[in-house]
CSV table of C-alpha atoms and ligand atoms in Angstrom, one decimal:
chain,number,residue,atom,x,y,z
A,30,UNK,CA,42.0,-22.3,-33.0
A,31,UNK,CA,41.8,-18.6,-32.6
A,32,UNK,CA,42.3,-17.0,-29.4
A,33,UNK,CA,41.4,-13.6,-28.8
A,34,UNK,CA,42.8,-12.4,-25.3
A,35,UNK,CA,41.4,-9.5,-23.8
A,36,UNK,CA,41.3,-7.3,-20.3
A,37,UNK,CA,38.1,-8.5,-18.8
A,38,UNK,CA,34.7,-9.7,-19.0
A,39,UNK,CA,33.2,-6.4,-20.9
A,40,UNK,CA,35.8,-6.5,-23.4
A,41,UNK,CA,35.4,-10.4,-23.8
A,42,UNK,CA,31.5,-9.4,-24.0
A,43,UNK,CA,32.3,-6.6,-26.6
A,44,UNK,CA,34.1,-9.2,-28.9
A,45,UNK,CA,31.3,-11.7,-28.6
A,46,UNK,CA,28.9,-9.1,-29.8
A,47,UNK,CA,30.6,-7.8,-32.6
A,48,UNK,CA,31.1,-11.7,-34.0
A,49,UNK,CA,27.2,-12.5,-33.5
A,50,UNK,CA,25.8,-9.0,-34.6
A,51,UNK,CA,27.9,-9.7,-38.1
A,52,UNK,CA,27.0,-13.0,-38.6
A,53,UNK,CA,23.5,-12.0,-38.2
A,54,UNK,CA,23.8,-8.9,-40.4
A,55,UNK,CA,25.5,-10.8,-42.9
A,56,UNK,CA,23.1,-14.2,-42.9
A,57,UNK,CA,19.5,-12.7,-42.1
A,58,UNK,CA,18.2,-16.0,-41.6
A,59,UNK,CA,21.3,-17.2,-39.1
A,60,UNK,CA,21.0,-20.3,-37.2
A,61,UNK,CA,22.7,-19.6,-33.5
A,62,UNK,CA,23.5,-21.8,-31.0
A,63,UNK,CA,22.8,-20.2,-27.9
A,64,UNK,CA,24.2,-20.5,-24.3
A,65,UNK,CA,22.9,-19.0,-20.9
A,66,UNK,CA,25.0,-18.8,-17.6
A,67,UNK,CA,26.7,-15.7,-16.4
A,68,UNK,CA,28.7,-15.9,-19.0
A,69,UNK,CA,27.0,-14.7,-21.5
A,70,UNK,CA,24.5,-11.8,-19.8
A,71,UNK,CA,26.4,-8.8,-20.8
A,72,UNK,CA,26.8,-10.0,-24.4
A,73,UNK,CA,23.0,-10.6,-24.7
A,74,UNK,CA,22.9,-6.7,-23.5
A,75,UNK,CA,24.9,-5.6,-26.0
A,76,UNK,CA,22.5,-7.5,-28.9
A,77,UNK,CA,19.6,-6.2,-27.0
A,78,UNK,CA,20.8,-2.9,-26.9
A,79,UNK,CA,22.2,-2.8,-31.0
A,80,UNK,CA,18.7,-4.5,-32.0
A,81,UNK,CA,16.8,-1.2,-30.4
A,82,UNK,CA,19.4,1.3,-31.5
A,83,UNK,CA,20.7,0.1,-34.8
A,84,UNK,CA,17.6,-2.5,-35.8
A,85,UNK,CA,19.4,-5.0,-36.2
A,86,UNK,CA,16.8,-7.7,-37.2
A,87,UNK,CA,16.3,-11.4,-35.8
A,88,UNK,CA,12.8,-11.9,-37.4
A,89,UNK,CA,14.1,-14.9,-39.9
A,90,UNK,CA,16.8,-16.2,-37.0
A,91,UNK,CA,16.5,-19.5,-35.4
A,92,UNK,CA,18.4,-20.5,-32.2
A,93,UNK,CA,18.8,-23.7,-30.6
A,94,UNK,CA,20.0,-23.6,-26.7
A,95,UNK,CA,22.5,-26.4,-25.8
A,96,UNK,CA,20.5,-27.9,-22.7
A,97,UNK,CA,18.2,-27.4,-19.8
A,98,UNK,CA,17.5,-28.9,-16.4
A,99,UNK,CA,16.0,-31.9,-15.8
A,100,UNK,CA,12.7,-31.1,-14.3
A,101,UNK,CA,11.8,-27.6,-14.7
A,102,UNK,CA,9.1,-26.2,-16.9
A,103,UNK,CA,9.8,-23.4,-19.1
A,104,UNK,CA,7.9,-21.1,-16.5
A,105,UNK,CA,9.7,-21.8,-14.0
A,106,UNK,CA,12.0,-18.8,-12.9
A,107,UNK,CA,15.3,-20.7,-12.8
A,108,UNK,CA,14.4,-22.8,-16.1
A,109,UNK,CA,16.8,-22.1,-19.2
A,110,UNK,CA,13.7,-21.2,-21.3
A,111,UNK,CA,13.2,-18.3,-18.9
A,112,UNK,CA,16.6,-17.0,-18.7
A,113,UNK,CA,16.9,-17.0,-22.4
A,114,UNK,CA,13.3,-15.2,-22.7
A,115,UNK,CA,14.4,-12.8,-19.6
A,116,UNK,CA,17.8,-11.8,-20.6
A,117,UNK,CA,17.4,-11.7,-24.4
A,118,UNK,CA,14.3,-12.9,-26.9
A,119,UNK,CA,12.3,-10.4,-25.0
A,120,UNK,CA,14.2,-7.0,-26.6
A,121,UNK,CA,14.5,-8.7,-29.8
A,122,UNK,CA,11.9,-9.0,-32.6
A,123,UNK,CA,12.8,-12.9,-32.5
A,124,UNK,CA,9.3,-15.3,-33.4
A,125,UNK,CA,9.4,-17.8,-30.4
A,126,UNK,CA,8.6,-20.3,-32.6
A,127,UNK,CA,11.5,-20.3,-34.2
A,128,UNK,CA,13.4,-20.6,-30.9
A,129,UNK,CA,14.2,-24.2,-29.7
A,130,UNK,CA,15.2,-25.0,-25.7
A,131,UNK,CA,15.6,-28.7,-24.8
A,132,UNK,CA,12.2,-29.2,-22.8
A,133,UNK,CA,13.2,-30.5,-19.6
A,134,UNK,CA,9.8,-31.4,-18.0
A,135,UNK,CA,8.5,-34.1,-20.9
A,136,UNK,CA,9.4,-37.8,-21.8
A,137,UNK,CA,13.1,-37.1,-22.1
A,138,UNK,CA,14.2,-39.4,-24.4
A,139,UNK,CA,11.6,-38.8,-26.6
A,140,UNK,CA,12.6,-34.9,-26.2
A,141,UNK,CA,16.2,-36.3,-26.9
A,142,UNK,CA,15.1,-37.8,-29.7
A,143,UNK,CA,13.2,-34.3,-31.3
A,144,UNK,CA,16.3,-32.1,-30.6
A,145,UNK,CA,18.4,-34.4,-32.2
A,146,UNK,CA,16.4,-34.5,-35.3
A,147,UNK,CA,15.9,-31.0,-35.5
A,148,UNK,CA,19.7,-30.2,-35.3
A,149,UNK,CA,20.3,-33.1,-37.8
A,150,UNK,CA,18.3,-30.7,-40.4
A,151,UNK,CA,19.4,-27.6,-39.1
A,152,UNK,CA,22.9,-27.1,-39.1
A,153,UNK,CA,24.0,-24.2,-36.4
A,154,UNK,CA,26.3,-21.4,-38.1
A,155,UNK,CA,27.5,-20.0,-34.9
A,156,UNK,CA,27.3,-21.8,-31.8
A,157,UNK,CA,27.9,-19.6,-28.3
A,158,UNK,CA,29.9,-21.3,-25.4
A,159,UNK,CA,30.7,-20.9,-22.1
A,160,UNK,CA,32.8,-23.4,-20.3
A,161,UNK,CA,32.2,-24.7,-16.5
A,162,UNK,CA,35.4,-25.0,-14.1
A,163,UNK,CA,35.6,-28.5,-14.4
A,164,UNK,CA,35.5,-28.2,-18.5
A,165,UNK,CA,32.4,-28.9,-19.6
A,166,UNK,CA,30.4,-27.5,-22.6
A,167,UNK,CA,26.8,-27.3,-22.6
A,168,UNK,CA,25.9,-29.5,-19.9
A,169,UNK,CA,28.4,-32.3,-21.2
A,170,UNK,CA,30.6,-33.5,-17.8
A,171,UNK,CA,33.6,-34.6,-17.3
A,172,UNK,CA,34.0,-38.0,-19.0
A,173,UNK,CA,30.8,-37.8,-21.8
A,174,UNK,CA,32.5,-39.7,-25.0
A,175,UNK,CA,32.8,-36.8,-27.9
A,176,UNK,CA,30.3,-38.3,-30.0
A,177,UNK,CA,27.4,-38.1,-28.0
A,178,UNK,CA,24.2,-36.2,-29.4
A,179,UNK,CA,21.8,-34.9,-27.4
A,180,UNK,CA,21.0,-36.8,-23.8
A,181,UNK,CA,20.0,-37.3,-20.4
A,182,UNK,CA,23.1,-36.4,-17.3
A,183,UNK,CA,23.9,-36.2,-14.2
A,184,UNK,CA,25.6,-32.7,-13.2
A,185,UNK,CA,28.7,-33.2,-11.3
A,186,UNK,CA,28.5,-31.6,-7.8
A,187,UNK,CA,31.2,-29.2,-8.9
A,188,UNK,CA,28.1,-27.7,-11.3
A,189,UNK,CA,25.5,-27.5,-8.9
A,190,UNK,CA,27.6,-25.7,-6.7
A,191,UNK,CA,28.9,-23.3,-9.2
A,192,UNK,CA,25.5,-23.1,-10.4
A,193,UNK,CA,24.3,-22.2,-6.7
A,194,UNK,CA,26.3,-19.7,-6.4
A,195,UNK,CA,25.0,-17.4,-9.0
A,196,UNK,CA,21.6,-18.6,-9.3
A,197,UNK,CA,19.1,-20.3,-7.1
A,198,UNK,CA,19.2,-18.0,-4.0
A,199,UNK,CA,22.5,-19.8,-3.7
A,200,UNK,CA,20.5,-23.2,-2.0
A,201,UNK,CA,22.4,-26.3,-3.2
A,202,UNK,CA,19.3,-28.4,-2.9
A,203,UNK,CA,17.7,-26.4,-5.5
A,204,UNK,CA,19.6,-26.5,-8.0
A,205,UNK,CA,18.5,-30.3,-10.4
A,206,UNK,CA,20.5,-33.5,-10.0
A,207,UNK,CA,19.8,-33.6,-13.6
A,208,UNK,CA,19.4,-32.3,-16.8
A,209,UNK,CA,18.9,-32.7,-21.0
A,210,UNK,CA,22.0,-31.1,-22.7
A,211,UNK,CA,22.9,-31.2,-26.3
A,212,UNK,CA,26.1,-33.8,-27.1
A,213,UNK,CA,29.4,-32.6,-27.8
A,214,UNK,CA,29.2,-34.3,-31.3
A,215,UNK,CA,25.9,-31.6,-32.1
A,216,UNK,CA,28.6,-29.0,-30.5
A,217,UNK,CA,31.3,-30.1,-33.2
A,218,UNK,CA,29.0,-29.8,-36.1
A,219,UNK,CA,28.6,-26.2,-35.8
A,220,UNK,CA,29.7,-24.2,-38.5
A,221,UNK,CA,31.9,-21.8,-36.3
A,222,UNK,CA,32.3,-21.8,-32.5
A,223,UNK,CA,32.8,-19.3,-30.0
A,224,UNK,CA,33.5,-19.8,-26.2
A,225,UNK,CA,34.0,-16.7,-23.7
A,226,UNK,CA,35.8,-17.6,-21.0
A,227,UNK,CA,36.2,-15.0,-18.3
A,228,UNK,CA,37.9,-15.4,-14.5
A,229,UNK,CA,40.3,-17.2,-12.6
A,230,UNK,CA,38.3,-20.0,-11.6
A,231,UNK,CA,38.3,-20.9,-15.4
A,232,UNK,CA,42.1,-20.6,-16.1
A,233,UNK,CA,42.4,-24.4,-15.2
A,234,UNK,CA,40.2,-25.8,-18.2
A,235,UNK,CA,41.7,-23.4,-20.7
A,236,UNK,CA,45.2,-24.4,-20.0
A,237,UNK,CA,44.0,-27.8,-20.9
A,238,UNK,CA,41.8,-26.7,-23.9
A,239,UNK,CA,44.9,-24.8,-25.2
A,240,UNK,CA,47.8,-27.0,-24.2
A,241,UNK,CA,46.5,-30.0,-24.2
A,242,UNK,CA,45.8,-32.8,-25.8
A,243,UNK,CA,41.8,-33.9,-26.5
A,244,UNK,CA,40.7,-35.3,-23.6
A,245,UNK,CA,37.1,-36.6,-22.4
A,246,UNK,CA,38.0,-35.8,-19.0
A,247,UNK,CA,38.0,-32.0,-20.3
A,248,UNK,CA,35.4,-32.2,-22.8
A,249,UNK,CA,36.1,-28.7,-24.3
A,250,UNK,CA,39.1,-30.0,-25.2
A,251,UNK,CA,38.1,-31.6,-28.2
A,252,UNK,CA,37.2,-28.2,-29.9
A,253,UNK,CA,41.1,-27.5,-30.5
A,254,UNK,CA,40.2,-29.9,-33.5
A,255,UNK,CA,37.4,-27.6,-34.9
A,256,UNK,CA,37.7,-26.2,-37.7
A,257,UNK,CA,36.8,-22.7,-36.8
A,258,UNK,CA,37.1,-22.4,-33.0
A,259,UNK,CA,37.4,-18.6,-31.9
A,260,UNK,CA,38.2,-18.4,-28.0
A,261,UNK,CA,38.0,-15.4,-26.2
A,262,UNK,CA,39.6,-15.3,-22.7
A,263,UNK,CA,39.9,-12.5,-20.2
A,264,UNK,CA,43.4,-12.0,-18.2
A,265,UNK,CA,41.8,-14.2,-15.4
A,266,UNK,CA,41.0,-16.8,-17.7
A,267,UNK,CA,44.8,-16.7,-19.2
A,268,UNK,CA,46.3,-16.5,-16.0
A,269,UNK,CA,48.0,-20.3,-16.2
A,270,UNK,CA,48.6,-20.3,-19.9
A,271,UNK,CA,52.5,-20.5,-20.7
A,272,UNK,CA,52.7,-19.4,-23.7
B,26,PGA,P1,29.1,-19.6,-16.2
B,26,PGA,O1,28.8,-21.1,-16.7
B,26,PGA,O2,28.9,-18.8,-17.5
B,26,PGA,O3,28.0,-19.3,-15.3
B,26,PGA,O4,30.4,-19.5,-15.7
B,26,PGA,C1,29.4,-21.5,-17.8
B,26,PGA,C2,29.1,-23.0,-18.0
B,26,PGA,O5,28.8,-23.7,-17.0
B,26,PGA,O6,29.1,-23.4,-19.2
């Protein structure tokens, strides 16, 4: 594991960039994993903004998003599909076919079933990460076994409170019981990883991801064991670590 520590979330966001924007510039036809949150907003800026200045190209890139709620249509204004359109494939000169966002409004294990196919013939070269408070990695909770593929879960209360608070007006009953994420086993086959983590109310889960022993009750502790696992934390985010 490589950590990069850093001052704060535009830095952490600066560092993101630079590793995304090369692997792109290097591998023209780059297959990204992609996450949404707050997380990663100001990094999807900074791609937005280096596509129109420098021309940066994503015509032959293909992204996969690691999940989406249970129940929401790709229109729908809180939907992952939209945030992912909203925040970055619209300043990009992407082709939306060649984007893929679990669909969380169809026979779900059928949709299970398609992403997992698709991943199985597409591996991801750089897969983006956030992490929630309680240490999960796409949508995967607290206790999801590490060689799950992509499925059907219930979001811990913990998420749909977090997740109220910076997105659905901040109204609880909003926010889905459920949702379609991808499993941390399609995480771990990822070529390379990267997970921003920025804030104090993160510093919990990365002690545990850096000090700790894989655990499924902190299921972004498994990806000490990958192969090529860059983390980039902010001083918030480091504020428990010892060492
Ligand atoms: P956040 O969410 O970026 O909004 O903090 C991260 C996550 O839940 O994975």
């Amino acid at each position: 594991m490589k950590v990069i520590k850093v001052k704060n979330y535009e830095e952490a966001s600066q560092k993101a960039f630079e590793i995304f924007r090369d692997q792109v510039k290097e591998k023209p036809d780059s297959i990204l994993g992609l996450a949404t949150g707050s997380t990663p907003i100001r990094m999807y800026e900074l791609l937005a903004e280096d596509h129109k200045v420098n021309g940066t190209s994503y015509k032959n890139v293909h992204t996969f998003n690691l999940d989406e709620y249970y129940g929401l249509a790709p229109t729908h204004p809180q939907s992952y599909y939209y945030f992912m359109t909203e925040h970055l494939f619209k300043f990009l000169d992407i082709d939306l076919n060649n984007v893929n966002v679990p669909k969380g409004n169809q026979d779900i294990q059928a949709e299970c079933d398609r992403y997992n196919t698709m991943l199985a013939e597409n591996q991801i070269d750089l897969q983006l990460l956030g992490i929630g408070s309680n240490g999960h990695i796409g949508f995967n909770e607290p206790g999801t076994p590490f060689d799950s593929v992509t499925h059907y879960i219930e979001l811990d209360e913990s998420t749909r409170k977090d997740n109220a608070r910076l997105f659905f007006d901040g109204v609880l009953e909003d926010v889905p019981t459920h949702a379609v994420t991808m499993g941390i086993k399609n995480i771990m086959e990822a070529k390379r990883v990267v997970l921003i983590a920025c804030g104090d109310n993160k510093a919990t889960a990365i002690k545990g991801l850096v000090e700790d022993e894989p655990t499924t009750s902190l299921p972004a502790s498994i990806l000490s064991t990958h192969p090529d696992f860059t983390l980039i934390i902010d001083e918030g985010a480091a504020s428990k670590l010892d060492k």
